Tab-separated table of C-alpha atoms in Angstrom:
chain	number	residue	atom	x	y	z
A	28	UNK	CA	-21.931	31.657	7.742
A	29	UNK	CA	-20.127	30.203	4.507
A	30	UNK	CA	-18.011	27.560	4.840
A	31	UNK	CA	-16.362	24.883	2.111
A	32	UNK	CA	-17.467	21.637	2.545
A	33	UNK	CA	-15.429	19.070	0.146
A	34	UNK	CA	-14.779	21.735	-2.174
A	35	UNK	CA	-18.134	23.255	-2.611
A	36	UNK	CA	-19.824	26.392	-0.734
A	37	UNK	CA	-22.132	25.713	2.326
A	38	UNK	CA	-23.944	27.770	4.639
A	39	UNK	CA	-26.236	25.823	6.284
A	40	UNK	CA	-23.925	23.625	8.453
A	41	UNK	CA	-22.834	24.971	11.841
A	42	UNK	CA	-20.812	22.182	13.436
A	43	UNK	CA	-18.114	19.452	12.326
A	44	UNK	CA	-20.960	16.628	12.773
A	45	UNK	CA	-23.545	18.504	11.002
A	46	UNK	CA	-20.710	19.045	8.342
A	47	UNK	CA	-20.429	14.857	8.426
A	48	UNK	CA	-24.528	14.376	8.142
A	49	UNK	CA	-24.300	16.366	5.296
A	50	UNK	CA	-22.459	14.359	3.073
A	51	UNK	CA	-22.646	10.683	4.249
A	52	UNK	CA	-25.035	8.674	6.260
A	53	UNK	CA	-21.706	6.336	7.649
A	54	UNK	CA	-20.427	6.533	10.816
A	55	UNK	CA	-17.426	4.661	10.283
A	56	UNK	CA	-14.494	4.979	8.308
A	57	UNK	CA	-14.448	8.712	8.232
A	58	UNK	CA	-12.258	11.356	9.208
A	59	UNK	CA	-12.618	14.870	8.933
A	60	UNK	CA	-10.157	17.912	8.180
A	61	UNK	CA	-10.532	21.453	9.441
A	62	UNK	CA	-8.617	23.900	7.624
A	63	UNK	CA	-6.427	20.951	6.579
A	64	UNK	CA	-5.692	19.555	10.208
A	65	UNK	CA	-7.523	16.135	11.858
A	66	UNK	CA	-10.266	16.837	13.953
A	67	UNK	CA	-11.149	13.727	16.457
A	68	UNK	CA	-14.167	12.036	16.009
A	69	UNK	CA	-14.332	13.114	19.942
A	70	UNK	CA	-14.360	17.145	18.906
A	71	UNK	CA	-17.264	16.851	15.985
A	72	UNK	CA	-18.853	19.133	17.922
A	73	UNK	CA	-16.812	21.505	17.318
A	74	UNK	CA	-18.244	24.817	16.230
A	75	UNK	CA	-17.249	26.064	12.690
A	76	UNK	CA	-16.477	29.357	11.762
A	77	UNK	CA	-17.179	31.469	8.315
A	78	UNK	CA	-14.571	30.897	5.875
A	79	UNK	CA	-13.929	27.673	7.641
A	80	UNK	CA	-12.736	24.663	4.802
A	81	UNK	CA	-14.143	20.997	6.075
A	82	UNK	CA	-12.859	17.837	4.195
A	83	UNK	CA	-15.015	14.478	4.830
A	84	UNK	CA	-13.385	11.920	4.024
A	85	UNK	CA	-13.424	7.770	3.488
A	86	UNK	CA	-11.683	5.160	2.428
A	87	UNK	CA	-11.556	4.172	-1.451
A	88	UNK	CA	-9.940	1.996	-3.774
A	89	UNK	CA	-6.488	2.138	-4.162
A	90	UNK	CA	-3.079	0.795	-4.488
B	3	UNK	CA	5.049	-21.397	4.343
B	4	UNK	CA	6.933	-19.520	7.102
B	5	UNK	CA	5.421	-16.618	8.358
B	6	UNK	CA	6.014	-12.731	7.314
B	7	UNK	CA	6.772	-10.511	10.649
B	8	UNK	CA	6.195	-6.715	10.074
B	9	UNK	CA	6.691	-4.669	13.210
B	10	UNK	CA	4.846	-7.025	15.947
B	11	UNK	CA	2.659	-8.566	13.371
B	12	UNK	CA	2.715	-11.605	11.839
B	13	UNK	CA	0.872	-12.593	8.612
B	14	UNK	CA	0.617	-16.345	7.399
B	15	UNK	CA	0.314	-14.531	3.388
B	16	UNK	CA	3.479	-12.810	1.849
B	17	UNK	CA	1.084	-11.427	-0.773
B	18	UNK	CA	-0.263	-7.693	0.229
B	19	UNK	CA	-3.308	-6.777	-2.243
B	20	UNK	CA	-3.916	-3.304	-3.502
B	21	UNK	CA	-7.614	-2.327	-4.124
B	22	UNK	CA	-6.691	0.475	-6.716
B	23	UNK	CA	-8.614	-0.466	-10.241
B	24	UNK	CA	-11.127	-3.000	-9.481
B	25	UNK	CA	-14.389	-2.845	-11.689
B	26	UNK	CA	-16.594	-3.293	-8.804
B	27	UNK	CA	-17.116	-4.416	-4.851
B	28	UNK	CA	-18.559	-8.201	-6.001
B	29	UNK	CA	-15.130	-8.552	-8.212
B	30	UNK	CA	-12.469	-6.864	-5.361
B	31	UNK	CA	-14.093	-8.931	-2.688
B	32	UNK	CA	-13.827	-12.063	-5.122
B	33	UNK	CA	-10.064	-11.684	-5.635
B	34	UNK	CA	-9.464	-10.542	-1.977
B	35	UNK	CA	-10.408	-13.914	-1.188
B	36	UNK	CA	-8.448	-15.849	-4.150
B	37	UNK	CA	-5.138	-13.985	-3.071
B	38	UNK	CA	-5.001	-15.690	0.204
B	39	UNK	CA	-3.578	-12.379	1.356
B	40	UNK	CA	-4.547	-10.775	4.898
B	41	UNK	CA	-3.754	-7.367	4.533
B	42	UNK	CA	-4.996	-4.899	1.627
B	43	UNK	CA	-4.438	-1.109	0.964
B	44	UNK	CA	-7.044	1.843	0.753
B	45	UNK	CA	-7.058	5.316	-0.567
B	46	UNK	CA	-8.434	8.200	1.404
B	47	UNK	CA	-10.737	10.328	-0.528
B	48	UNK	CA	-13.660	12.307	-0.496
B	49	UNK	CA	-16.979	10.951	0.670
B	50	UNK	CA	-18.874	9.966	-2.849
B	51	UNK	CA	-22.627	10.578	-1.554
B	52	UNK	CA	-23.384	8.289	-4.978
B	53	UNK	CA	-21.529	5.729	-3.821
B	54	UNK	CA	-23.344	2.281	-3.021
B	55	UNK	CA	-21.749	0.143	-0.624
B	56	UNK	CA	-18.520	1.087	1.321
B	57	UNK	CA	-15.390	-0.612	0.787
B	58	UNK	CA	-14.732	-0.712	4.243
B	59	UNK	CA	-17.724	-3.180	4.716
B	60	UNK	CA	-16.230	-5.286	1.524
B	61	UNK	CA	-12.587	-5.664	3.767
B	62	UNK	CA	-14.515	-6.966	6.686
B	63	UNK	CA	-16.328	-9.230	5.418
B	64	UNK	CA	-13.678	-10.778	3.695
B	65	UNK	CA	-11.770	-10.679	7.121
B	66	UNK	CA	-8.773	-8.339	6.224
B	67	UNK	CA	-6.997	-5.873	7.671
B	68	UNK	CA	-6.812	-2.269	6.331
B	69	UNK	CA	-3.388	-0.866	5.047
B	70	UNK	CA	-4.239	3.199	3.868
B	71	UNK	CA	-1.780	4.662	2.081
B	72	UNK	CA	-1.421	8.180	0.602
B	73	UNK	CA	-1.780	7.845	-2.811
B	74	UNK	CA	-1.350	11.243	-4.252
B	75	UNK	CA	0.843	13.431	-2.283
B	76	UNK	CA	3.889	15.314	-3.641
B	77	UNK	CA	4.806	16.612	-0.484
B	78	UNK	CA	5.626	15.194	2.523
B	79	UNK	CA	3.016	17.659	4.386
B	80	UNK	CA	0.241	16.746	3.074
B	81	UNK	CA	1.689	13.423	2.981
B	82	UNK	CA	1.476	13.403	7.159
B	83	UNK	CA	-1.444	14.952	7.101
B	84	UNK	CA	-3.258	12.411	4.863
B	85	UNK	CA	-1.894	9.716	6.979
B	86	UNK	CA	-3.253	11.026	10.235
B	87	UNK	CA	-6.947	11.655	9.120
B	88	UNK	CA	-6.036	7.962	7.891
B	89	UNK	CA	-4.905	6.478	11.215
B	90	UNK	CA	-8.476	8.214	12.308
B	91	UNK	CA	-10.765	6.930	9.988
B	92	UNK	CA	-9.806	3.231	9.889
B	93	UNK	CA	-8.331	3.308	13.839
B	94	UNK	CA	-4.907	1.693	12.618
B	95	UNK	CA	-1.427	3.668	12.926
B	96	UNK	CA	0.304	1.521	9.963
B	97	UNK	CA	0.638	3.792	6.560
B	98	UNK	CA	1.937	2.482	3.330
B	99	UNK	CA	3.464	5.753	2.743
B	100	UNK	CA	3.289	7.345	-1.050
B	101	UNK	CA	4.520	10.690	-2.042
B	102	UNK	CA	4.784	10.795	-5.484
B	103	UNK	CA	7.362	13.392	-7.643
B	104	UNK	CA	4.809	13.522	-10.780
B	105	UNK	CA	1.530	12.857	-11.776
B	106	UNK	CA	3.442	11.275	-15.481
B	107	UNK	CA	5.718	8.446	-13.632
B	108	UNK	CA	4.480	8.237	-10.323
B	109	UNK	CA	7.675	7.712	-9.294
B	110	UNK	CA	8.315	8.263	-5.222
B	111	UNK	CA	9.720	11.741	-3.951
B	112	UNK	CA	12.900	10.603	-2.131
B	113	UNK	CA	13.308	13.984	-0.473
B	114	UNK	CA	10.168	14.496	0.796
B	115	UNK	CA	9.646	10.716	1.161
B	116	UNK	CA	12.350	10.291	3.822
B	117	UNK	CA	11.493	13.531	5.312
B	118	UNK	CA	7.823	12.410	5.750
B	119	UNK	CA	9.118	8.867	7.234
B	120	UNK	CA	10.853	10.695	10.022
B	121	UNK	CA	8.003	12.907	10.946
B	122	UNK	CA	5.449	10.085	10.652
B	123	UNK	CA	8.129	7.818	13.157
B	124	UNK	CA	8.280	10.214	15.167
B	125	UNK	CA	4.565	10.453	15.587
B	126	UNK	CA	4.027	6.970	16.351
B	127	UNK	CA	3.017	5.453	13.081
B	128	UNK	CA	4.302	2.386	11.533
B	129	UNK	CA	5.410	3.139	8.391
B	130	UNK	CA	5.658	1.314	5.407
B	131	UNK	CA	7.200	3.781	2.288
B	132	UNK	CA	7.351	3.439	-1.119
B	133	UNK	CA	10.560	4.006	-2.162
B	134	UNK	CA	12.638	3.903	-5.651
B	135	UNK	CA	15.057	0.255	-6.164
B	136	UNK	CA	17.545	2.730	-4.434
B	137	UNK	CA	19.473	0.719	-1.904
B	138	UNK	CA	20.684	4.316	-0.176
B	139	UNK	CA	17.662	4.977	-0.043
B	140	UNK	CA	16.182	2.515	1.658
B	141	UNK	CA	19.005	2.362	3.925
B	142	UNK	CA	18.439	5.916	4.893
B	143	UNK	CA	14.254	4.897	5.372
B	144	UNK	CA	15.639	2.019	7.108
B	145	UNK	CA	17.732	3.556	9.787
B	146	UNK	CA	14.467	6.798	10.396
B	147	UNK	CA	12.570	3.899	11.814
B	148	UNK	CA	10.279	2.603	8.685
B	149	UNK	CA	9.208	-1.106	9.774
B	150	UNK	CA	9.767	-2.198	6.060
B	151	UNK	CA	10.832	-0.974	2.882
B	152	UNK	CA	8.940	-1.071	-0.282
B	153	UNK	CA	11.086	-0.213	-3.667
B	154	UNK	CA	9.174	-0.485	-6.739
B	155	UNK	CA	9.689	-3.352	-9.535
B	156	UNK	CA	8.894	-0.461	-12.039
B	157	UNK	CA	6.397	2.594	-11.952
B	158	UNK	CA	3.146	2.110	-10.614
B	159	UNK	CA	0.306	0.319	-13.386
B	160	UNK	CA	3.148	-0.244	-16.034
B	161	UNK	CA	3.215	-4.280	-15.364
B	162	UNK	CA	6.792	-3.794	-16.495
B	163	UNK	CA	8.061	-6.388	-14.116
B	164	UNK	CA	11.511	-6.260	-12.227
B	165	UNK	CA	13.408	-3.542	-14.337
B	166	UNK	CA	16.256	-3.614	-11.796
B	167	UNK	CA	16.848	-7.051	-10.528
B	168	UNK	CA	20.103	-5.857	-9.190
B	169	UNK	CA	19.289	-3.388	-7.251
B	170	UNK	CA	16.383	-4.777	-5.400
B	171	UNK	CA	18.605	-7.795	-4.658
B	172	UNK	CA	20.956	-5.369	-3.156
B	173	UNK	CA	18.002	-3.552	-1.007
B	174	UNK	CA	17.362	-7.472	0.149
B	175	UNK	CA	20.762	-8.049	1.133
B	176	UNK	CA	21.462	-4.845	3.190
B	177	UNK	CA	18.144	-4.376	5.067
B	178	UNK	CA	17.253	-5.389	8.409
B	179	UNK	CA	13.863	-5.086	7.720
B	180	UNK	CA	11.225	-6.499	5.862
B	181	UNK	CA	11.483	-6.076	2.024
B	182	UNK	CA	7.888	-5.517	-0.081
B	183	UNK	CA	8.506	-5.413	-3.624
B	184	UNK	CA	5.707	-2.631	-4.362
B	185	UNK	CA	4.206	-1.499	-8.098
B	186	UNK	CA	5.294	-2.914	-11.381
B	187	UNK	CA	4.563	-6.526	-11.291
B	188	UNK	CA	2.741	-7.631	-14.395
B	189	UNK	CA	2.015	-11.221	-14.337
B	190	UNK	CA	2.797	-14.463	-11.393
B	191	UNK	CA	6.317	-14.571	-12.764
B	192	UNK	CA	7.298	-11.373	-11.434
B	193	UNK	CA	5.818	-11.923	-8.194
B	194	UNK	CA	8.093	-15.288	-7.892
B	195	UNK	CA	11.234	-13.334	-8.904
B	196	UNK	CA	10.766	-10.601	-6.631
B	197	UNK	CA	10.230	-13.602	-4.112
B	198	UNK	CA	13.294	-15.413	-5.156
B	199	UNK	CA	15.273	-12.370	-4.851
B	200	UNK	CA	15.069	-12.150	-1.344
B	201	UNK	CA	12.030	-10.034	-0.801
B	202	UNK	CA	9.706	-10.841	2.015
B	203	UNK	CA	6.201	-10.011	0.356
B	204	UNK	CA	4.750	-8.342	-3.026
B	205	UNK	CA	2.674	-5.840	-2.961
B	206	UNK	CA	0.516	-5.374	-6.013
B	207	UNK	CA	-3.051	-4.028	-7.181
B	208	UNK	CA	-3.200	-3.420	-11.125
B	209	UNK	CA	-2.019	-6.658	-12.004
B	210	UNK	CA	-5.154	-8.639	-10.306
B	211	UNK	CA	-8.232	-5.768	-10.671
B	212	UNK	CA	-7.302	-4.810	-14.616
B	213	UNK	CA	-6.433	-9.105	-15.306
B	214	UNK	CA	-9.140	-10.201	-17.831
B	215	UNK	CA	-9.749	-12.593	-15.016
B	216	UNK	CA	-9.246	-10.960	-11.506
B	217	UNK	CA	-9.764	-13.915	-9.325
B	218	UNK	CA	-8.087	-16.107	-11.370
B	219	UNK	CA	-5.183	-14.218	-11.272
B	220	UNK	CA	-5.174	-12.872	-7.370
B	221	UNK	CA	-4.765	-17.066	-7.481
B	222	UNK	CA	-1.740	-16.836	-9.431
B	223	UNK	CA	-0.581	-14.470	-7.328
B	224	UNK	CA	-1.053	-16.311	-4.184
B	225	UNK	CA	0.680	-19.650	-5.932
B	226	UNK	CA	3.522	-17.492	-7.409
B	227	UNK	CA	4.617	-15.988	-3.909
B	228	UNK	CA	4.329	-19.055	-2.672
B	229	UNK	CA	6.670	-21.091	-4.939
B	230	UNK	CA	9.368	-17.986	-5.175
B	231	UNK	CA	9.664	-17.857	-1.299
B	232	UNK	CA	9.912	-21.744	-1.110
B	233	UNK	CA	12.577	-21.657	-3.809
B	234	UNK	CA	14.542	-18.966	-1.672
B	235	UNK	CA	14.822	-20.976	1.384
B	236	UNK	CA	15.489	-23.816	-1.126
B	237	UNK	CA	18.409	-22.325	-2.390
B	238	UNK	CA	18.542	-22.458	-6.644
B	239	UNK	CA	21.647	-24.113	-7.901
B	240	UNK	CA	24.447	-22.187	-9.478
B	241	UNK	CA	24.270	-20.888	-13.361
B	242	UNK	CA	26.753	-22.925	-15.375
B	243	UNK	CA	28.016	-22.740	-18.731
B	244	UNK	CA	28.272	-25.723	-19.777
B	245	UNK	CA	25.976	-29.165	-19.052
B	246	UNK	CA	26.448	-31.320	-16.389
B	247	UNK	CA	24.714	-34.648	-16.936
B	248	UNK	CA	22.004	-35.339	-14.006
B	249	UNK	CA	22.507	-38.706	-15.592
B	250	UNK	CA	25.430	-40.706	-14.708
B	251	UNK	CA	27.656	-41.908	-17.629
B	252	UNK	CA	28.933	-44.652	-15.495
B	253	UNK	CA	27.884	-48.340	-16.159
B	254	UNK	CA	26.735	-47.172	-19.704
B	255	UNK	CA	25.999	-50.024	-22.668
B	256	UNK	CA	28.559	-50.213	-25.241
B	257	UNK	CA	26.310	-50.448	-28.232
């Protein structure tokens, strides 16, 4: 299964959390987008599906 | 001082802190504290797996509350959609809400702006937009059911100061909700004009995390909102032409 995770290929993810794991160890102060929509921290589980595009995301600096 | 209301909150500081352009965590965290203020704004971004230390951890500490904005959307879609991933990362539904016409001026979208503010209203957020030194405009943000309005001093990172004075005395006069003069303040004396002008807070980032002296400044800051709200309720006297003596000529030797 391919999916892009923050912009790069993946194929070795196969859930929303996994997805999370792979790119930061936090647990707060992250929300995820599926195919540009919110997921709930309550729906990680969430299966994902090939051709699937995951954004992690966290807070920053910033005006 | 008297206290700034925004929606059912109530904040003792009039002084809202931007994050955007600090060098690092030890000098953000240093200037959070020198402002005074209670209430700073984050980006949303990608995770950074390089990144040491999270900035969320830098805002708790120093005992702040988290305002995200969306900082780099030109349309009011994504716009919505940054500020509900937003609302679920950092559990808050208040949005300083950006959406920016181009990447040269940074200068706010109006059309997809207001058109964003509706939909985000209507969604439950509290919204917080900045907004040109349009008083139609923020009229129009105004009556969709934005808790305050935030028109710029002058674009975003130019330290320009209050290019309109005018106008953003005009937004002040009209609105029945809290003015935030957002983006363009260079140095303390804009902050106390802004003040003076009627405006309820100043919002600013650049002017404190790119000052030679961060803290130092976020204290000027703090002093300058201070002293331009106080001499608002104060009430300046009126500009004459000519002098009038604060000393009386009465009882005066003839020499």
């Amino acid at each position: 299964m391919n999916i892009e995770l923050n912009g790069r290929a993946r194929h070795d993810v196969r859930t929303i959390a996994e997805a999370v794991a792979a790119v930061t160890e936090a647990e707060r102060g992250i929300a995820v987008a599926l195919n540009g929509e919110v997921v709930p921290r309550s729906e990680w589980d969430r299966p994902l599906a090939d051709g699937d595009t995951v954004e992690v995301l966290t807070a920053t600096q910033g005006g | 001082m008297d206290k700034l209301q925004i929606a059912d909150r109530t904040f003792g500081s009039r002084l809202i802190l931007g994050t955007g352009g600090a060098a690092n965590h030890a000098q953000l965290a240093d200037a959070i504290t020198a402002s005074g203020t209670e209430l700073v704004t984050v980006a949303l971004r990608r995770v950074d797996p390089r990144a040491e230390g999270s900035i969320v951890d830098v805002i708790e500490r120093c005992g702040v509350d988290v305002l995200p904005n969306t900082a780099g959307c030109f349309t009011a879609e994504q716009a919505v959609r940054t500020a509900r991933l937003a609302r679920e990362a950092f559990e808050t539904d208040w949005v300083k809400l950006e959406v920016i016409g181009d990447e040269d001026s940074l200068l706010p979208e109006p059309v997809e702006l207001l058109d964003a503010a509706e939909t985000l209203v209507g969604d439950g957020f509290t919204v917080l937009p900045y907004t040109n030194d349009d008083p139609i405009l923020a009229r129009r943000l105004e009556e969709a059911g934005c808790a305050a309005v935030m028109p710029l001093a002058a674009p975003i990172g130019t330290g320009l100061g209050i290019r309109n004075p005018h106008n953003l005395a005009l937004i002040c006069e009209q609105a029945g909700v809290p003015v935030i003069c957002d983006a363009g303040i260079g140095t303390a004396s804009d902050a106390a004009l802004a003040m003076e002008l009627g405006c309820a807070a100043v919002l600013l980032a650049t002017a404190v995390t790119r000052a030679a002296d961060p803290a130092l400044m976020a204290g000027a800051m703090r002093d300058a909102v201070r002293a331009g709200r106080a001499a608002r309720l104060a009430g300046r006297i009126p500009k004459r032409r000519l002098a009038r003596a604060s000393t009386s000529f009465e009882g005066i030797a003839e020499l």
